Amino acid sequence: MDGVTRLLPQSLAARTLAALTIAFAVLFAAMVGLHDVLLRKAVENGTEELLAQRLSILIDAVAAAPEADRDRLAHALSRADLTVHWRQNPGPTPEHPTAANWEAVAARTKALSGLTTEVRVRSGNLDNASDKIVGIGAIARLEDGSWLQVEIASFNVLSTDQAALHSYAAAIGLVLLLAVGFAARSVSAPVSALAATVSRLDLEKEIPTLPASGPREVRMLAQALNDMAARTRGAFRQRTLALGALSHDLMSPIARLRLRAEDLPDEAREPIRRDLAEMETMVSDVLAYLRGGHGGEAIQPLVVTALVRTVVDEFTDAGTPIEEGRMAENAVIPARRVAVKRAVTNVVTNAIRHGHEPWVEVVEAGDDVLVRVGDRGPGIPMQDLPRVTEPFFRGNPARTAGRGGSGLGLSTTQAIVEAHGGSFLIESAPGRGTVVTLRFPRRHARAETSGGNR
C-alpha cells in the first residue's frame, strides 16, 4: 500500500491532472473505437449504395432499349474494367452468384431499377494493396425473361483519412488537458499559498491575515483559519501572562521559606532545604514545559560545543564528572541558547540520575548537528521506552525511587528540540545503558518555522 501511495502524485494539482488525464485517455480511446466502428459501417453502406446505383443504371439502360439493340448497347457500355452481356434466355450459369451471396446490394439494385424481376450479386474480394473490391459479378433477370450479366473487374471502396482524424482528435484532447491543468492549478495554488502562510505562523509575533482567494471553499477555509489564529493568539497571550504570574507567585514563597529555614536548627533545616530545592526544580520544570522550552527567547547563532562544555563544567564543579567524547569545534546552529542549555542539562541529569559513567559528544552530520548523551547504566526497560517522553512518566517506581525528578525533563527536552526544527531520539539496551540524541538543523529557516508554535 505504501508503494502505491509513493507512486501517486503528491500535489492536489498533479493528482487532479492525473485523474483527468486518465479519464480523457479512456474517453478518447472509447470515442475513437466507436467512431471507427460507425465509420466502417458507414463506408460499407456507402460503397454498397454506389455499387447498387451503378448496377441499376446499367440494367435500366439496357432494359429500356429495344430488344434488337440490347446486345449492341451492352457491348458499347463495356469498358476495360467492366463487361456487360445481354442474353435472350440463357439462365444462370454455375459461376453466377447465388441469391444469398450479396443480398443487400442485390435488393437495393432491384429496388432502384424497377425493370427487373430478379437480381443476384457476387461480392468479390477486397484487394488491400489497391483498397478496391475485385471480381464483382451481377446477373439480372429483366421483365421479358432475358438476362443481363455484369462483371466489374474492380470497384473503389469509400475511405477516409483516419490518421488525420485521429490527430485532430488528439490535438483537441491535448488542448482540453492544458485547460484542465490550468484550472487545476488555479484551484490548488490558493491552497498551496494558504499552507505556506500557515506554516510560517509564529504565535510570538503578529499573525498576518491569511489570503482569502480562489474558490469559495478555499476562502471559507482561510477565514476559518484567520479566526482560529486570532483565538489561538489570544490564548497564547493569556498563557504567557499566566505563566509569568505563576512563576512569581510560586518562586517568591519558596525563596521566603528558604530564608526562614536558615533560622531553624540544623537537624530541621537540611530536610526543609532539600524539600524546597525539589519544589523549586519541579516548578521550574513545569514552567519550562508549559512555555515550550524557550519562553520568548530570540534565535541567535550558537556554538553547540562551547555550550555543551559549559554544561559539563557545571556538573564537574558540582562533583559529577562527565566524560567528553568527540567534540565538533565548528558546530554552529541557529538556536535559543537558554532553551538548548536546558535541553542538554536535562538529558545529562537524566544520565546521572538513572545511570553511571555519563558521557557526551557533539557530532556534525551533514546539515545537522547531533548532541549525544549516554550512560553505562542499567538502561530502560523495553516496555517503558515508548513512554519516557510522556509528561510526568517516571517508569518503574522501584528503579526511580529516591532519584528525584518531576517526570518532565525529557518531555521538555523533546519540546525544545522540535521547536528548533530538530528531532529527539532515545535508544536503550537493558544492561548496557541509554543514549539520547538531540538533532539540531543548521538552517535558520527551519528553526524559525517551528520555533514559535509550541
Coordinates of C-alpha atoms in Angstrom, one line a residue:
M1 CA 0.0 0.0 0.0
D2 CA 2.9 2.4 0.8
G3 CA 4.5 1.7 -2.5
V4 CA 1.2 2.6 -4.3
T5 CA 1.0 5.8 -2.3
R6 CA 4.5 6.8 -3.2
L7 CA 3.7 6.4 -6.9
L8 CA 0.7 8.7 -6.7
P9 CA 1.4 12.4 -7.4
Q10 CA 1.7 14.4 -4.1
S11 CA 0.2 17.8 -5.0
L12 CA -3.5 18.5 -5.5
A13 CA -3.0 19.9 -9.0
A14 CA -0.9 16.9 -10.1
R15 CA -3.5 14.4 -8.7
T16 CA -6.3 16.3 -10.4
L17 CA -4.5 16.5 -13.7
A18 CA -3.5 12.8 -13.5
A19 CA -7.1 11.7 -12.8
L20 CA -8.4 13.8 -15.6
T21 CA -5.7 12.6 -18.0
I22 CA -6.7 9.0 -17.3
A23 CA -10.3 9.9 -17.8
F24 CA -9.6 11.7 -21.0
A25 CA -7.5 8.8 -22.3
V26 CA -10.3 6.3 -21.6
L27 CA -12.9 8.6 -23.1
F28 CA -10.7 9.2 -26.2
A29 CA -10.0 5.5 -26.7
A30 CA -13.7 4.7 -26.4
M31 CA -14.7 7.5 -28.8
V32 CA -12.1 6.6 -31.4
G33 CA -13.1 2.9 -31.2
L34 CA -16.8 3.8 -31.5
H35 CA -16.1 6.2 -34.3
D36 CA -14.1 3.6 -36.2
V37 CA -16.9 1.1 -35.9
L38 CA -19.5 3.6 -37.1
L39 CA -17.3 4.9 -39.9
R40 CA -16.6 1.4 -41.1
K41 CA -20.3 0.7 -41.2
A42 CA -21.0 4.0 -43.0
V43 CA -18.2 3.2 -45.6
E44 CA -19.7 -0.3 -46.2
N45 CA -23.2 1.1 -46.6
G46 CA -21.9 3.9 -48.9
T47 CA -19.9 1.5 -51.0
E48 CA -23.0 -0.8 -51.4
E49 CA -25.2 2.2 -52.3
L50 CA -22.8 3.4 -55.0
L51 CA -22.5 -0.1 -56.4
A52 CA -26.2 -0.7 -56.4
Q53 CA -26.7 2.7 -58.2
R54 CA -24.2 1.8 -60.9
L55 CA -25.7 -1.6 -61.5
S56 CA -29.2 -0.2 -61.6
I57 CA -28.2 2.4 -64.2
L58 CA -26.6 -0.3 -66.4
I59 CA -29.6 -2.5 -66.1
D60 CA -32.1 0.3 -66.8
A61 CA -30.0 1.5 -69.8
V62 CA -30.1 -2.0 -71.4
A63 CA -33.7 -2.9 -70.4
A64 CA -35.1 0.4 -71.8
A65 CA -33.6 -0.2 -75.2
P66 CA -35.4 -2.2 -77.9
E67 CA -34.7 -5.9 -77.8
A68 CA -32.8 -5.8 -81.1
D69 CA -30.4 -3.2 -79.8
R70 CA -29.8 -4.6 -76.4
D71 CA -26.8 -6.8 -77.2
R72 CA -25.1 -4.0 -79.1
L73 CA -25.8 -1.5 -76.3
A74 CA -24.4 -3.9 -73.7
H75 CA -21.1 -4.2 -75.6
A76 CA -21.0 -0.4 -76.0
L77 CA -21.3 0.0 -72.2
S78 CA -18.4 -2.4 -71.6
R79 CA -15.0 -0.9 -70.6
A80 CA -11.6 -2.3 -69.6
D81 CA -12.8 -3.0 -66.1
L82 CA -16.5 -3.6 -67.0
T83 CA -18.0 -6.3 -69.0
V84 CA -21.8 -6.3 -69.9
H85 CA -23.5 -9.1 -71.7
W86 CA -27.3 -9.5 -72.7
R87 CA -28.7 -12.8 -73.5
Q88 CA -32.2 -13.8 -74.6
N89 CA -32.7 -16.7 -72.2
P90 CA -29.5 -18.4 -71.1
G91 CA -30.4 -18.9 -67.4
P92 CA -27.8 -18.5 -64.6
T93 CA -24.6 -20.5 -65.0
P94 CA -22.7 -22.1 -62.1
E95 CA -20.2 -19.2 -61.9
H96 CA -23.1 -16.8 -61.4
P97 CA -23.9 -15.7 -57.8
T98 CA -26.4 -17.4 -55.7
A99 CA -29.4 -15.5 -54.3
A100 CA -27.9 -15.3 -50.9
N101 CA -24.4 -14.0 -51.9
W102 CA -24.7 -10.2 -51.5
E103 CA -28.3 -9.7 -50.6
A104 CA -28.1 -6.1 -49.5
V105 CA -26.7 -4.9 -52.9
A106 CA -29.0 -7.2 -54.9
A107 CA -32.1 -5.9 -53.1
R108 CA -31.1 -2.3 -53.4
T109 CA -30.3 -2.7 -57.1
K110 CA -33.7 -4.3 -57.7
A111 CA -35.4 -1.5 -55.8
L112 CA -33.6 1.2 -57.8
S113 CA -34.1 -0.4 -61.2
G114 CA -37.7 -1.3 -61.3
L115 CA -37.2 -3.2 -64.6
T116 CA -36.1 -6.5 -63.2
T117 CA -37.7 -9.4 -61.6
E118 CA -34.6 -10.9 -60.0
V119 CA -31.0 -9.6 -59.2
R120 CA -28.1 -11.6 -57.8
V121 CA -24.7 -10.0 -56.9
R122 CA -21.4 -11.7 -56.3
S123 CA -19.5 -9.8 -53.6
G124 CA -15.9 -10.2 -54.9
N125 CA -12.8 -9.8 -52.8
L126 CA -11.1 -6.8 -51.2
D127 CA -7.6 -6.0 -52.5
N128 CA -5.8 -4.4 -49.6
A129 CA -3.0 -3.2 -51.8
S130 CA -5.3 -1.0 -54.0
D131 CA -8.1 -0.7 -51.5
K132 CA -10.6 -1.9 -54.2
I133 CA -13.1 -4.7 -54.5
V134 CA -12.2 -7.0 -57.4
G135 CA -14.2 -9.7 -59.1
I136 CA -17.7 -8.3 -58.6
G137 CA -20.3 -10.0 -60.7
A138 CA -24.1 -9.5 -61.1
I139 CA -26.9 -11.0 -63.1
A140 CA -30.3 -9.5 -63.5
R141 CA -33.5 -11.1 -65.0
L142 CA -35.4 -8.5 -67.0
E143 CA -39.2 -8.3 -67.2
D144 CA -39.3 -10.0 -70.6
G145 CA -37.3 -13.0 -69.2
S146 CA -34.0 -12.1 -70.7
W147 CA -30.8 -11.9 -68.6
L148 CA -28.2 -9.2 -68.2
Q149 CA -24.8 -10.2 -66.9
V150 CA -22.3 -7.7 -65.5
E151 CA -18.7 -8.3 -64.5
I152 CA -16.9 -5.5 -62.7
A153 CA -13.1 -6.0 -62.5
S154 CA -12.6 -3.5 -59.7
F155 CA -14.7 -1.1 -57.7
N156 CA -13.3 1.7 -55.5
V157 CA -14.1 1.5 -51.8
L158 CA -15.1 4.7 -49.9
S159 CA -12.5 5.6 -47.4
T160 CA -11.4 8.4 -45.1
D161 CA -8.1 9.7 -43.7
Q162 CA -8.2 8.0 -40.3
A163 CA -4.7 9.3 -39.3
A164 CA -5.7 12.9 -39.8
L165 CA -8.9 12.4 -37.9
H166 CA -7.1 10.8 -35.0
S167 CA -4.5 13.5 -35.0
Y168 CA -7.2 16.2 -34.9
A169 CA -9.0 14.4 -32.0
A170 CA -5.7 14.1 -30.1
A171 CA -5.0 17.8 -30.6
I172 CA -8.4 18.7 -29.2
G173 CA -7.7 16.3 -26.2
L174 CA -4.3 18.0 -25.6
V175 CA -5.9 21.4 -25.6
L176 CA -8.6 20.2 -23.2
L177 CA -5.9 18.7 -20.9
L178 CA -4.0 22.0 -20.9
A179 CA -7.1 23.8 -20.0
V180 CA -7.9 21.3 -17.2
G181 CA -4.3 21.6 -16.0
F182 CA -4.6 25.4 -15.8
A183 CA -7.9 25.0 -14.0
A184 CA -6.4 22.5 -11.5
R185 CA -3.5 24.9 -10.9
S186 CA -5.9 27.8 -10.3
V187 CA -7.7 25.7 -7.7
S188 CA -4.5 24.3 -6.0
A189 CA -2.5 27.5 -6.0
P190 CA -4.6 29.2 -3.3
V191 CA -4.4 26.1 -1.2
S192 CA -0.6 25.9 -1.5
A193 CA -0.3 29.6 -0.7
L194 CA -2.6 29.1 2.3
A195 CA -0.5 26.2 3.5
A196 CA 2.8 28.1 3.1
T197 CA 1.4 31.0 5.1
V198 CA 0.1 28.8 7.9
S199 CA 3.5 27.0 8.1
R200 CA 5.2 30.4 8.8
L201 CA 2.8 31.5 11.5
D202 CA 4.5 32.5 14.8
L203 CA 2.4 33.0 17.8
E204 CA 5.0 35.2 19.4
K205 CA 4.7 37.7 16.5
E206 CA 1.7 39.4 15.0
I207 CA -0.2 36.9 13.0
P208 CA -0.7 38.1 9.3
T209 CA -4.2 37.7 7.8
L210 CA -4.2 34.6 5.6
P211 CA -5.1 35.4 1.9
A212 CA -8.7 34.6 1.1
S213 CA -8.7 34.0 -2.6
G214 CA -9.6 31.2 -5.0
P215 CA -12.7 29.0 -4.9
R216 CA -15.4 29.6 -2.2
E217 CA -14.3 26.6 -0.2
V218 CA -10.7 27.9 0.0
R219 CA -11.9 31.3 1.0
M220 CA -14.0 29.7 3.7
L221 CA -11.0 27.8 5.0
A222 CA -8.8 30.9 5.0
Q223 CA -11.5 32.8 7.0
A224 CA -11.8 29.9 9.5
L225 CA -8.0 29.7 9.9
N226 CA -7.9 33.5 10.4
D227 CA -10.5 33.2 13.2
M228 CA -8.7 30.3 14.7
A229 CA -5.4 32.1 14.6
A230 CA -6.9 35.1 16.4
R231 CA -8.3 32.9 19.1
T232 CA -5.0 30.9 19.4
R233 CA -3.0 34.2 19.6
G234 CA -5.3 35.4 22.4
A235 CA -5.0 32.1 24.3
F236 CA -1.2 32.2 23.9
R237 CA -1.0 35.7 25.3
Q238 CA -3.2 34.7 28.2
R239 CA -1.0 31.7 28.8
T240 CA 2.2 33.8 28.7
L241 CA 0.7 36.2 31.3
A242 CA -0.4 33.3 33.5
L243 CA 3.0 31.7 33.4
G244 CA 4.7 34.9 34.4
A245 CA 2.3 35.3 37.3
L246 CA 2.6 31.7 38.3
S247 CA 6.4 31.9 38.2
H248 CA 6.3 34.9 40.5
D249 CA 3.6 33.6 42.8
L250 CA 5.4 30.2 43.3
M251 CA 9.0 31.2 43.3
S252 CA 8.6 34.1 45.8
P253 CA 7.2 31.9 48.6
I254 CA 9.9 29.3 48.0
A255 CA 12.6 31.9 48.3
R256 CA 11.0 33.2 51.6
L257 CA 10.7 29.7 53.0
R258 CA 14.4 29.1 52.2
L259 CA 15.4 32.3 54.1
R260 CA 13.2 31.3 57.1
A261 CA 14.7 27.8 57.1
E262 CA 18.1 29.4 57.9
D263 CA 16.9 30.2 61.4
L264 CA 15.9 26.6 62.1
P265 CA 18.2 24.1 63.9
D266 CA 20.5 22.1 61.7
E267 CA 18.5 18.8 62.1
A268 CA 15.4 20.6 60.8
R269 CA 17.0 22.9 58.3
E270 CA 18.5 20.3 55.9
P271 CA 15.3 18.3 55.2
I272 CA 13.5 21.6 54.5
R273 CA 16.2 22.7 52.2
R274 CA 16.0 19.5 50.2
D275 CA 12.2 19.7 50.0
L276 CA 12.4 23.4 48.9
A277 CA 15.1 22.6 46.3
E278 CA 12.9 19.7 44.9
M279 CA 9.9 22.0 44.9
E280 CA 11.9 24.7 43.0
T281 CA 13.1 22.2 40.5
M282 CA 9.6 20.8 39.9
V283 CA 8.1 24.3 39.5
S284 CA 10.9 25.3 37.0
D285 CA 10.4 22.1 35.0
V286 CA 6.6 22.6 34.8
L287 CA 7.0 26.3 33.8
A288 CA 9.6 25.3 31.2
Y289 CA 7.4 22.6 29.8
L290 CA 4.4 24.9 29.6
R291 CA 6.5 27.6 27.8
G292 CA 7.6 25.1 25.2
G293 CA 11.2 25.4 26.2
H294 CA 12.1 28.9 25.1
G295 CA 9.9 31.5 26.9
G296 CA 10.2 34.1 24.2
E297 CA 14.0 33.9 23.8
A298 CA 15.3 35.1 20.4
I299 CA 17.1 32.8 18.0
Q300 CA 20.8 33.5 17.6
P301 CA 23.9 31.6 16.2
L302 CA 25.0 29.2 18.9
V303 CA 28.3 27.3 19.1
V304 CA 27.0 23.9 20.3
T305 CA 30.3 22.5 21.5
A306 CA 31.0 25.6 23.7
L307 CA 27.6 25.3 25.3
V308 CA 27.9 21.5 26.0
R309 CA 31.3 22.1 27.6
T310 CA 29.8 24.7 29.8
V311 CA 27.2 22.2 31.0
V312 CA 29.9 19.6 31.5
D313 CA 32.0 22.1 33.6
E314 CA 29.0 22.9 35.8
F315 CA 28.4 19.3 36.6
T316 CA 32.1 18.7 37.1
D317 CA 32.3 21.7 39.5
A318 CA 29.3 20.2 41.4
G319 CA 31.3 16.9 41.9
T320 CA 29.9 14.8 39.0
P321 CA 32.5 14.4 36.2
I322 CA 31.1 13.9 32.6
E323 CA 33.2 12.1 30.0
E324 CA 33.7 14.1 26.8
G325 CA 33.7 12.2 23.5
R326 CA 34.0 13.7 20.1
M327 CA 33.6 17.5 20.1
A328 CA 33.0 19.1 16.7
E329 CA 34.5 22.6 17.0
N330 CA 32.6 24.2 14.1
A331 CA 29.1 23.0 15.1
V332 CA 27.1 26.2 14.9
I333 CA 23.3 26.3 14.8
P334 CA 20.6 29.0 15.0
A335 CA 19.0 28.4 18.4
R336 CA 17.8 29.8 21.7
R337 CA 20.8 29.4 24.0
V338 CA 19.0 29.1 27.3
A339 CA 16.5 26.6 25.9
V340 CA 19.2 24.4 24.3
K341 CA 21.2 24.5 27.5
R342 CA 18.2 23.4 29.5
A343 CA 17.7 20.5 27.0
V344 CA 21.3 19.3 27.3
T345 CA 21.2 19.7 31.1
N346 CA 18.0 17.7 31.3
V347 CA 19.4 14.7 29.4
V348 CA 22.8 14.9 31.3
T349 CA 20.9 15.0 34.6
N350 CA 18.8 12.0 33.5
A351 CA 22.0 10.1 32.6
I352 CA 23.5 10.9 36.0
R353 CA 20.3 10.1 37.9
H354 CA 19.4 6.8 36.3
G355 CA 22.9 5.5 35.1
H356 CA 26.6 5.8 35.8
E357 CA 29.7 6.9 33.9
P358 CA 27.8 9.5 31.8
W359 CA 29.3 10.8 28.6
V360 CA 28.5 13.4 26.0
E361 CA 29.7 14.2 22.4
V362 CA 28.9 16.7 19.6
V363 CA 28.9 15.4 16.0
E364 CA 28.4 17.1 12.7
A365 CA 26.1 15.1 10.3
G366 CA 25.6 16.8 7.0
D367 CA 23.2 19.7 7.5
D368 CA 22.6 18.7 11.2
V369 CA 24.4 18.8 14.5
L370 CA 24.0 15.9 16.8
V371 CA 24.3 16.1 20.6
R372 CA 24.6 12.6 22.1
V373 CA 24.4 12.0 25.8
G374 CA 24.7 8.5 27.2
D375 CA 25.5 6.4 30.2
R376 CA 26.6 2.9 31.0
G377 CA 23.8 2.2 33.4
P378 CA 21.0 -0.5 33.6
G379 CA 19.1 1.0 30.6
I380 CA 15.4 1.5 30.2
P381 CA 13.1 -1.5 30.1
M382 CA 11.7 -2.0 26.6
Q383 CA 8.1 -1.6 27.7
D384 CA 8.9 1.8 29.2
L385 CA 10.9 3.1 26.2
P386 CA 8.0 4.4 24.1
R387 CA 6.6 6.4 27.1
V388 CA 9.7 8.0 28.5
T389 CA 8.8 11.4 26.9
E390 CA 5.3 11.4 28.2
P391 CA 4.8 14.2 30.8
F392 CA 5.1 13.0 34.4
F393 CA 6.1 9.5 33.4
R394 CA 8.7 8.1 35.8
G395 CA 8.9 4.4 34.8
N396 CA 9.3 1.6 37.3
P397 CA 8.9 3.1 40.8
A398 CA 11.4 0.7 42.2
R399 CA 14.0 1.8 39.7
T400 CA 13.4 5.6 40.1
A401 CA 12.6 5.7 43.8
G402 CA 14.7 8.2 45.7
R403 CA 16.2 9.7 42.5
G404 CA 14.1 12.8 42.3
G405 CA 12.9 14.4 39.1
S406 CA 9.5 15.8 38.1
G407 CA 8.9 13.5 35.1
L408 CA 9.1 16.5 32.7
G409 CA 12.8 16.6 31.8
L410 CA 12.6 14.5 28.7
S411 CA 9.2 15.9 27.7
T412 CA 10.7 19.5 27.9
T413 CA 13.8 18.4 26.0
Q414 CA 11.7 17.0 23.2
A415 CA 9.7 20.2 23.0
I416 CA 12.8 22.3 22.9
V417 CA 14.4 20.2 20.1
E418 CA 11.3 20.1 18.0
A419 CA 10.8 23.8 18.5
H420 CA 14.1 24.3 16.7
G421 CA 13.1 22.1 13.8
G422 CA 15.1 19.1 15.1
S423 CA 14.3 15.6 16.4
F424 CA 14.7 13.7 19.6
L425 CA 15.8 10.0 19.7
I426 CA 16.3 7.8 22.7
E427 CA 17.9 4.4 22.5
S428 CA 18.4 1.9 25.3
A429 CA 19.6 -1.6 25.7
P430 CA 19.0 -3.2 29.1
G431 CA 22.2 -3.7 31.0
R432 CA 24.3 -1.6 28.5
G433 CA 23.0 1.9 29.1
T434 CA 21.0 4.6 27.3
V435 CA 21.9 7.0 24.6
V436 CA 19.8 10.2 23.9
T437 CA 20.4 12.0 20.5
L438 CA 19.4 15.6 20.0
R439 CA 19.4 16.6 16.3
F440 CA 19.5 20.3 15.5
P441 CA 19.4 21.6 11.9
R442 CA 21.9 24.2 10.8
R443 CA 19.5 26.2 8.7
H444 CA 17.8 29.2 10.3
A445 CA 14.6 28.9 8.3
R446 CA 13.6 25.6 9.8
A447 CA 14.2 26.8 13.3
E448 CA 12.1 29.9 12.7
T449 CA 9.3 27.9 11.1
S450 CA 8.8 25.6 14.0
G451 CA 10.0 27.8 16.8
G452 CA 7.0 29.8 17.9
N453 CA 4.2 27.3 17.6
R454 CA 4.6 25.4 20.8

